[in-house]
Structures are given as C-alpha cells and as structure tokens.
GROMACS .gro file of C-alpha atoms in nm:
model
  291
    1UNK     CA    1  -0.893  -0.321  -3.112
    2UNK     CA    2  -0.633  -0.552  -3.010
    3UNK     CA    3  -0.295  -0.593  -3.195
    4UNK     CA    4  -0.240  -0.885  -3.451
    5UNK     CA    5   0.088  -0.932  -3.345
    6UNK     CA    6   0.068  -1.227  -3.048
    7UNK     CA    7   0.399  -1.038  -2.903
    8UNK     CA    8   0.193  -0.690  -2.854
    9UNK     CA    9  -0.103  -0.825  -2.709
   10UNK     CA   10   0.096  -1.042  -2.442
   11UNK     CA   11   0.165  -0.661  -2.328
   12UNK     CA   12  -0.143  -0.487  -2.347
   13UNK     CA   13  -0.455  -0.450  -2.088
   14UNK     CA   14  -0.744  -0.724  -2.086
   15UNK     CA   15  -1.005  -0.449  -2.214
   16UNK     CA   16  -0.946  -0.154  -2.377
   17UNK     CA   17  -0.963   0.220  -2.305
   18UNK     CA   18  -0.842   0.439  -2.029
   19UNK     CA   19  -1.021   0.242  -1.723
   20UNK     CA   20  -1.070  -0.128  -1.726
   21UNK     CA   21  -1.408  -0.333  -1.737
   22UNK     CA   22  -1.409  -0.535  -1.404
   23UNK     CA   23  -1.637  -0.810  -1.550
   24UNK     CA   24  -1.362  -0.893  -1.810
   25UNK     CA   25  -1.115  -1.002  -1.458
   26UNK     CA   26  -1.091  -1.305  -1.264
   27UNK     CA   27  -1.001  -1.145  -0.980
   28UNK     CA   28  -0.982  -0.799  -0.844
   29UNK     CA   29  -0.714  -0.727  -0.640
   30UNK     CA   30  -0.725  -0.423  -0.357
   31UNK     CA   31  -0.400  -0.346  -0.224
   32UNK     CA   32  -0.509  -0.187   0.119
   33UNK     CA   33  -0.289  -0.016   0.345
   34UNK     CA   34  -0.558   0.142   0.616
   35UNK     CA   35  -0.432   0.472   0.463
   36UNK     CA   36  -0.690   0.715   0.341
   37UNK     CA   37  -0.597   0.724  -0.022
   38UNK     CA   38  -0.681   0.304  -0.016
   39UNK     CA   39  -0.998   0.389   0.183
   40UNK     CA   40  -1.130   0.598  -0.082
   41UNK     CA   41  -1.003   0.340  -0.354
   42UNK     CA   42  -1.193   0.073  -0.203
   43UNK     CA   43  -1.510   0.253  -0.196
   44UNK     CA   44  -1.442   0.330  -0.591
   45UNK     CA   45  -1.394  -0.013  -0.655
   46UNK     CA   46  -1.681  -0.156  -0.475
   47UNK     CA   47  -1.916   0.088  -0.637
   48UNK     CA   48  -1.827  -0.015  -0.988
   49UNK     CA   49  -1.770  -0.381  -0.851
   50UNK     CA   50  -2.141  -0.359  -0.718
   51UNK     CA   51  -2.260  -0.198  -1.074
   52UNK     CA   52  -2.089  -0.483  -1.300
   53UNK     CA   53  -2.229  -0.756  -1.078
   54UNK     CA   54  -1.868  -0.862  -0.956
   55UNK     CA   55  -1.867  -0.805  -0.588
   56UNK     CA   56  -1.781  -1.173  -0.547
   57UNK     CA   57  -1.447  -1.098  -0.764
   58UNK     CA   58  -1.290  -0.873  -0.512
   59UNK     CA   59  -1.050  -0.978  -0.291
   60UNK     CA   60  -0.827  -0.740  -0.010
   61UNK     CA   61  -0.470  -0.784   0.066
   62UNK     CA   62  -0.270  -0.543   0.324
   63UNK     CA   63   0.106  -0.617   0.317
   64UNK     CA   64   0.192  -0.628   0.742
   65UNK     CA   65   0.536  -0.430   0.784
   66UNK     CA   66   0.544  -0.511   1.138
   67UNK     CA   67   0.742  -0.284   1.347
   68UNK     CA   68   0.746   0.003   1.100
   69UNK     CA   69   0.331   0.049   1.064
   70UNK     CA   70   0.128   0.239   1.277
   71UNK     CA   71  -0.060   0.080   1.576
   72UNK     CA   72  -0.385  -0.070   1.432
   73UNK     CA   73  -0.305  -0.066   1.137
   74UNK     CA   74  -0.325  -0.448   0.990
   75UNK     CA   75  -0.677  -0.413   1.255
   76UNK     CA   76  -0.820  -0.129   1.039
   77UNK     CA   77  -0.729  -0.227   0.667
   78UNK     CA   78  -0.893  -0.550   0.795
   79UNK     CA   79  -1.192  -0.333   0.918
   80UNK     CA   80  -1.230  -0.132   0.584
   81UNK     CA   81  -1.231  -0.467   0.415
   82UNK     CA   82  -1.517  -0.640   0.648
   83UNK     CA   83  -1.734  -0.282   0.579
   84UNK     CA   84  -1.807  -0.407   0.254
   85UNK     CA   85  -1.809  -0.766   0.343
   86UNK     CA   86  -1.490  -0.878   0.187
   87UNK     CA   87  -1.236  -1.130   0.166
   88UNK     CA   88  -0.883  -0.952   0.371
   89UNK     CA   89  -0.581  -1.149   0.307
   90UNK     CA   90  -0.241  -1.054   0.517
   91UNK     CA   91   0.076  -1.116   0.415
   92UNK     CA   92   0.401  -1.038   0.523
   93UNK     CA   93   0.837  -1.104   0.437
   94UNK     CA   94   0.895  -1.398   0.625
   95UNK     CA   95   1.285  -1.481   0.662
   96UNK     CA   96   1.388  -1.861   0.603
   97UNK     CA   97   1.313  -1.929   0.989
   98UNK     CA   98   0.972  -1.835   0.925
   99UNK     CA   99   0.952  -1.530   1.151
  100UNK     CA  100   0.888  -1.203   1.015
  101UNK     CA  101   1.147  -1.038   0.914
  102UNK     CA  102   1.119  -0.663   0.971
  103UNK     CA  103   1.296  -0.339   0.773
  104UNK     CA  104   1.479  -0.188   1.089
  105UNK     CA  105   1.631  -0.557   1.108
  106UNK     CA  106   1.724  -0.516   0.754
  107UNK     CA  107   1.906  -0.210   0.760
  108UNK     CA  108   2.080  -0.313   1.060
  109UNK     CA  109   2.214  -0.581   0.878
  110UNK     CA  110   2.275  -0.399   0.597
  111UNK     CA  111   2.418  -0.084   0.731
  112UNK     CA  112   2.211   0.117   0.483
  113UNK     CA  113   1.847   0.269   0.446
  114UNK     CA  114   1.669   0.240   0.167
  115UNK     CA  115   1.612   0.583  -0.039
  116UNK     CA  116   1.398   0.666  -0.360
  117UNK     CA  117   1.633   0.470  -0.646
  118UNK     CA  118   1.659   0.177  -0.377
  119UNK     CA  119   1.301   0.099  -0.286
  120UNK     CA  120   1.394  -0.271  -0.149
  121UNK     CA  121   1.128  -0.181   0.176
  122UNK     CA  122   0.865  -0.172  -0.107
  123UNK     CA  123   0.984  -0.460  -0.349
  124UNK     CA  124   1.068  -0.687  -0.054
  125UNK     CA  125   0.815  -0.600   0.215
  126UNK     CA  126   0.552  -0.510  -0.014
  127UNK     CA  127   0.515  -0.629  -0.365
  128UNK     CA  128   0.692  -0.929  -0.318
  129UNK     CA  129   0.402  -1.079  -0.045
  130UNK     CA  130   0.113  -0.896  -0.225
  131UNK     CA  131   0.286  -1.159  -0.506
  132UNK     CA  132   0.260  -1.453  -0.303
  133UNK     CA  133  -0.094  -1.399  -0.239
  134UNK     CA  134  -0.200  -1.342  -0.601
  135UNK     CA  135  -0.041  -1.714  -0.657
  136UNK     CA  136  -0.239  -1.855  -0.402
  137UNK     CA  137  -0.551  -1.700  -0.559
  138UNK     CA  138  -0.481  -1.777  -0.907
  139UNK     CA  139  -0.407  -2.133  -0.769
  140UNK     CA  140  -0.734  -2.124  -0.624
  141UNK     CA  141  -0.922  -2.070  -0.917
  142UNK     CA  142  -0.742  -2.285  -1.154
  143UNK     CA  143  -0.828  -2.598  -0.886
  144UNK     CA  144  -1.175  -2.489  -0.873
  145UNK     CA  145  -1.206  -2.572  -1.234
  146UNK     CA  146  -1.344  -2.197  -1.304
  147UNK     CA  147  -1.061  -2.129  -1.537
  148UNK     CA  148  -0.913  -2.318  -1.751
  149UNK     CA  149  -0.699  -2.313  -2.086
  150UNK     CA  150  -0.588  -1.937  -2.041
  151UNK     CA  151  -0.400  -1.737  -1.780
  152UNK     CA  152  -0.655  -1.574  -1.498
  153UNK     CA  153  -0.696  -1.235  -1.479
  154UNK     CA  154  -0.580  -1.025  -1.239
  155UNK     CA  155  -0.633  -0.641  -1.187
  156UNK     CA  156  -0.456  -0.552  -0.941
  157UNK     CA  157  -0.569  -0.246  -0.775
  158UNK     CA  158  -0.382   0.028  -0.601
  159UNK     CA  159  -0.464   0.379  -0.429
  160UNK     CA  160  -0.130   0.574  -0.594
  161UNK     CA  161  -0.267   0.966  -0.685
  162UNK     CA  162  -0.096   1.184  -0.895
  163UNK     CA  163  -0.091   1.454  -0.681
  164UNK     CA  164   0.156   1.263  -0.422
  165UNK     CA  165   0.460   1.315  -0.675
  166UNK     CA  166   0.616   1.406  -1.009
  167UNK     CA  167   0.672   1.043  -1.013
  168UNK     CA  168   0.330   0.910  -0.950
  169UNK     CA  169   0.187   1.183  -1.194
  170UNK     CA  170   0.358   1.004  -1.503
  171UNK     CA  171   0.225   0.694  -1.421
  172UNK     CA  172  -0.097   0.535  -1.651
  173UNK     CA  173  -0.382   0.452  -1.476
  174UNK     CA  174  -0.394   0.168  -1.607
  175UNK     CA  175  -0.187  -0.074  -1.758
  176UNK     CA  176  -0.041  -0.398  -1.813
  177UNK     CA  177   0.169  -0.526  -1.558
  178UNK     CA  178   0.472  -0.786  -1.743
  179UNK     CA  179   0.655  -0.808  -1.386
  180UNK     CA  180   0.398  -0.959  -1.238
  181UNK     CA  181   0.261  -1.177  -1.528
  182UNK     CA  182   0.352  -1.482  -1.623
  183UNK     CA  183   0.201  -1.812  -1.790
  184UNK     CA  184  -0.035  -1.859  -1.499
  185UNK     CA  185  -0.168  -1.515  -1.455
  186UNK     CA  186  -0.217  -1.202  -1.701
  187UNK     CA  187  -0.171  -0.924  -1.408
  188UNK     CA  188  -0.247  -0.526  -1.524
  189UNK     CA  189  -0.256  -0.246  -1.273
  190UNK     CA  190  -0.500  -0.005  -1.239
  191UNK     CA  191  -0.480   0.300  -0.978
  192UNK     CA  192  -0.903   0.430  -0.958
  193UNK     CA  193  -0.818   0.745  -0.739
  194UNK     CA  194  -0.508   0.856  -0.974
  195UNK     CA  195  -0.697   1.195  -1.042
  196UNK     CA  196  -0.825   1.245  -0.704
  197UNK     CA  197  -0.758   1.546  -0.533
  198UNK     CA  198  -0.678   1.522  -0.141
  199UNK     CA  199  -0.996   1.705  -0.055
  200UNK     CA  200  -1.175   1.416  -0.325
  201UNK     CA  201  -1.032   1.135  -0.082
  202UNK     CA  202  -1.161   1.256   0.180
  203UNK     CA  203  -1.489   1.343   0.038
  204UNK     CA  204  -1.525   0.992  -0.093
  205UNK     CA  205  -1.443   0.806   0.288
  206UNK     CA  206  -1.719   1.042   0.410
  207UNK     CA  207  -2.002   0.925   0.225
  208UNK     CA  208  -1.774   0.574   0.221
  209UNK     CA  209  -1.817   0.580   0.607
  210UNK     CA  210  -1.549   0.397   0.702
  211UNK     CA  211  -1.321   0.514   0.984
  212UNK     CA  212  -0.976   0.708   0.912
  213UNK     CA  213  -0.664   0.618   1.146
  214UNK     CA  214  -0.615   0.870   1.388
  215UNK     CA  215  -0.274   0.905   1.351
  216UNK     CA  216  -0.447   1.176   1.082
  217UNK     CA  217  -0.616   1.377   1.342
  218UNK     CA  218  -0.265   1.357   1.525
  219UNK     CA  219  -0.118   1.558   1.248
  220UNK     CA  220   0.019   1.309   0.976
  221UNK     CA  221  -0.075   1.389   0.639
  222UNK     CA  222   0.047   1.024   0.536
  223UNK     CA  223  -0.040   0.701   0.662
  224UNK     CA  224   0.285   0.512   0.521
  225UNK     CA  225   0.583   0.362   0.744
  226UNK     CA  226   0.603   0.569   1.086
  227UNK     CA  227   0.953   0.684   0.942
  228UNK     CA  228   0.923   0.686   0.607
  229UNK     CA  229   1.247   0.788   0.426
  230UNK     CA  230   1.063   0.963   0.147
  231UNK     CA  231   0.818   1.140   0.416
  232UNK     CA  232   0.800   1.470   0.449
  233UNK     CA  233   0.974   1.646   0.705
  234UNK     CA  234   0.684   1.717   0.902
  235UNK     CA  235   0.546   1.428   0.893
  236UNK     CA  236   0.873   1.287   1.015
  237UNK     CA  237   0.872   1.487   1.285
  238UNK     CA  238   0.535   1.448   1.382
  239UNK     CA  239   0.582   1.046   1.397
  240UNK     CA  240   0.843   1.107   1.607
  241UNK     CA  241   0.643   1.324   1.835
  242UNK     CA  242   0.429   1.055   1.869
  243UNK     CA  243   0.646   0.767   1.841
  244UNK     CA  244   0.911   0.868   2.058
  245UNK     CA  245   1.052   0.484   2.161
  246UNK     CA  246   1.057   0.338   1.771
  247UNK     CA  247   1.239   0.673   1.702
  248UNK     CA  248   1.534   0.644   1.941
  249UNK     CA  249   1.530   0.273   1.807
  250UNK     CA  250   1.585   0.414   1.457
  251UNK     CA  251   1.831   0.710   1.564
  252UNK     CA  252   1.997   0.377   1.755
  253UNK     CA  253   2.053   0.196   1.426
  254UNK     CA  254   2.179   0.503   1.209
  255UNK     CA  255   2.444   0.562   1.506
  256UNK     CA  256   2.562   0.197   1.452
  257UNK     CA  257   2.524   0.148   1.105
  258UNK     CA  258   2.699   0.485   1.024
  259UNK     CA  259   2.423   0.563   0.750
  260UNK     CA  260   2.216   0.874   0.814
  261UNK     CA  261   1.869   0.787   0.771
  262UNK     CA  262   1.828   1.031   0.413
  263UNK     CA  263   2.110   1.195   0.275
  264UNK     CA  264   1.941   1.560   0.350
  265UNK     CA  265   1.812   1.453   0.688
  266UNK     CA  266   1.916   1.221   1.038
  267UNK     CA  267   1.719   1.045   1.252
  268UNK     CA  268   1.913   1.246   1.530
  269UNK     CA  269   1.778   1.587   1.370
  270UNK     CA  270   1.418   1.463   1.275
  271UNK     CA  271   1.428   1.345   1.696
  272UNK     CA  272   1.580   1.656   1.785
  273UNK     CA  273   1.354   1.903   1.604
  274UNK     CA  274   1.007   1.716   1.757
  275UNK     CA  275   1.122   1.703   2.117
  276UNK     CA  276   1.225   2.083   2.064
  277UNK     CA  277   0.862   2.177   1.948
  278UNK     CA  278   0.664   2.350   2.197
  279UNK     CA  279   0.336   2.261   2.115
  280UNK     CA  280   0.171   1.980   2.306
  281UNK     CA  281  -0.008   1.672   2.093
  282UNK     CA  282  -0.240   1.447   2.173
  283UNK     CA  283  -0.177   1.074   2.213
  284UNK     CA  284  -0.328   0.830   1.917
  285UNK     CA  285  -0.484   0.629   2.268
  286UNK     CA  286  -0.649   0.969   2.321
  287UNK     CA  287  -0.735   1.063   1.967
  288UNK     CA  288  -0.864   0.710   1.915
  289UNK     CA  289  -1.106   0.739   2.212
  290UNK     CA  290  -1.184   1.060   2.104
  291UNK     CA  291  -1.317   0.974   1.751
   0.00000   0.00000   0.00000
C-alpha cells in the first residue's frame, strides 16, 4: 500500500515490492556500457520486457567516454542493443564549444584525478548525459500526447552487482530515484543482476548470445575506463599491457599535474610493473579475429 502522506509517496517506487512491474513505466531505461554485467542485464530485462508485453517501452543509452573506453566499445553496446531490436541512444559531455570533452582533458586542467569520494568522471561523464537523454524521451512522450496530467515514468535500469563492492552490496535494488526526478519525470532505479554471481553473468550472455568484448579474453576482469582509478591492480596493469600509448599519455599527465593517479598507486608504477611482466599477451586485433 502506498502512504497517505502526499510527501512519502513523492519518494517511494511506482509499484510496490522488491522488483518493479515494467507495465506500470513509461519508459524503461538500459544503461549499457558493452560490459558483461550490462550484457546480462539486458537480456534480464528483455525477458521480463517480452513477458509483460512492453518490449516497445525499452529504450538503450551508452554514455561515450571517448578517449578513456575501450576500442569498440560505443560499436558493441550499440550491437547488444540491435540483438534485441532496440532503440540505442549515445550520449556524451560536450564542453560549451560543442566538442567532446574528455576526462584526461579534465584532469589536466584540473591537476587532480578523480578517486572514490570524488566520482566527477561518473556524475559528469556519465549520469549527467544519461540525464539529458531521459529529457529528450520524456519530452517525447509528453508531445506525443501519450501522457498527460502526471509525470512519466521512468525506470531506469542499471547492471551494478553486489558482489563488485561493499558499496554496491548496500545498495536496494530498487528504489526511487529523487535526484533524478522532478515535475516532469518520476525516475526510480532498479539494478536486475544485483544478486548475480560472476559465473551467473556469464551464464546468462551465453544463452543471451550476444558477443563479450575481447578485452575479457585479453585478461580484464572489468570492462570500465581503460584506467580506471578504482580498478584493480591487475586489471590496471593488464590495460596497460595492452594499451601501452594511452598509458604513457596518462603517466604524461600525472608527471605534469603533480597528482599520482591513486593515492596507493602511479601511473609510472602500474606502466612499470606491465612492461616488466614476462608473459607475452595477445593483441585485442588478434583476440577479436580470434573470437
């Protein structure tokens, strides 16, 4: 049941429970990154899309972070999205010039990375476009006539596990979102996979079908920035294994900036420590051609 009190309700989930009902949204948001965690969300939300007869509600968005993704990346989320037949919309920061703005410019002109309390690379680079778009939509459907009188909907979907962290563990599934609401647009977030085991994702793409990026096969356990600064070590020095060009870019801006790239870890060690290793990798060219 739904409070009485109009203050309480403004703050609580469209339907009730632990897990939302999809028909009861406007529009269902999947924030997809190419990663495998989003893979596996998708196919989760398609299946109970397909099963509540609102398909035609879904709608893909992949924040581009330009320098700092993985080759292929805005290619494959787009990919995953077409698999199920389904609208892909790509955003990115844009500065006031209208190019985009990248987060290695940033930080140059900062003189600091971001770490875990300051998370401007996901506010500004992420959330903040994935915003944009959800105006555009809810625009769209309050033009179209097809709601009217009320704020739309919004679920807005996202592939966060509690496994990945302490942090993500305390998180609800689902639940209302006021940042992103306001008297347009009643947004709540939902995160399907948030019990998932790692061996469950990749269970789920299997019979999903779609195709993983091979910078997994190359040895990342993530698919997030290339150089992450909450990434695991490894994987940090695996990217730069791999990456070896965008990595002396990196180790280029801590040296002028002064700012060591995490407080535990430089750039100059991470770059150090992969061109030390002794064990050969492939390339993602040849890992790609391979799969």
């Amino acid at each position: 049941m739904r409070p009485a009190d109009p203050d309480a309700s403004a703050h609580a989930t469209v339907s009730d429970g632990p897990a939302p009902q999809l028909a009861a949204y406007d529009i269902l948001l999947v924030n997809i990154s190419a990663g495998k965690d989003s893979q596996a969300s998708l196919d989760v939300v398609v299946a109970q899309a397909r099963a509540a007869a609102v398909l035609d509600r879904v709608v893909t968005v992949h924040a581009d972070l330009g320098d700092a993704e993985w080759d292929g990346v805005p290619d494959l989320a787009a990919e995953h999205a077409a698999h199920y037949g389904l609208r892909f919309e790509l955003t990115s920061r844009t500065a006031d010039d209208g190019h985009t703005e990248t987060i290695l410019a940033r930080v140059a002109a900062r003189g600091m990375w971001p770490d875990a309390a300051r998370r401007w690379c996901t506010s500004d680079h992420k959330r903040g476009p994935i915003r944009t778009v959800m105006t555009k939509l809810v625009a769209e459907l309050r033009d179209s006539g097809r709601v009217s009188g009320r704020p739309v909907r919004v679920l807005n979907i996202m592939g966060l596990r509690a496994e990945e962290s302490r942090a993500r563990a305390r998180r609800v599934a689902y639940a209302h979102n006021p940042s992103a609401s306001n008297g347009r647009r009643h947004v709540d977030d939902w995160y399907p996979i948030h019990q998932f085991t790692v061996t469950d994702v990749w269970d789920r793409i299997a019979i999903a079908g779609t195709r993983p990026h091979p910078a997994y096969a190359a040895g990342m356990s993530r698919l997030s920035c290339r150089f992450c600064v909450l990434a695991s070590r490894a994987d940090l020095v695996c990217s730069a294994r791999l990456n070896p060009k965008l990595a002396d870019q990196y180790a280029a801006v801590e040296a002028a900036t002064g700012h060591r790239f995490r407080a535990d870890l430089s750039m100059a060690d991470i770059i150090a420590e992969a061109r030390g290793a002794q064990h050969p990798q492939l390339s993602l060219l040849e890992l790609a051609d391979i799969a």
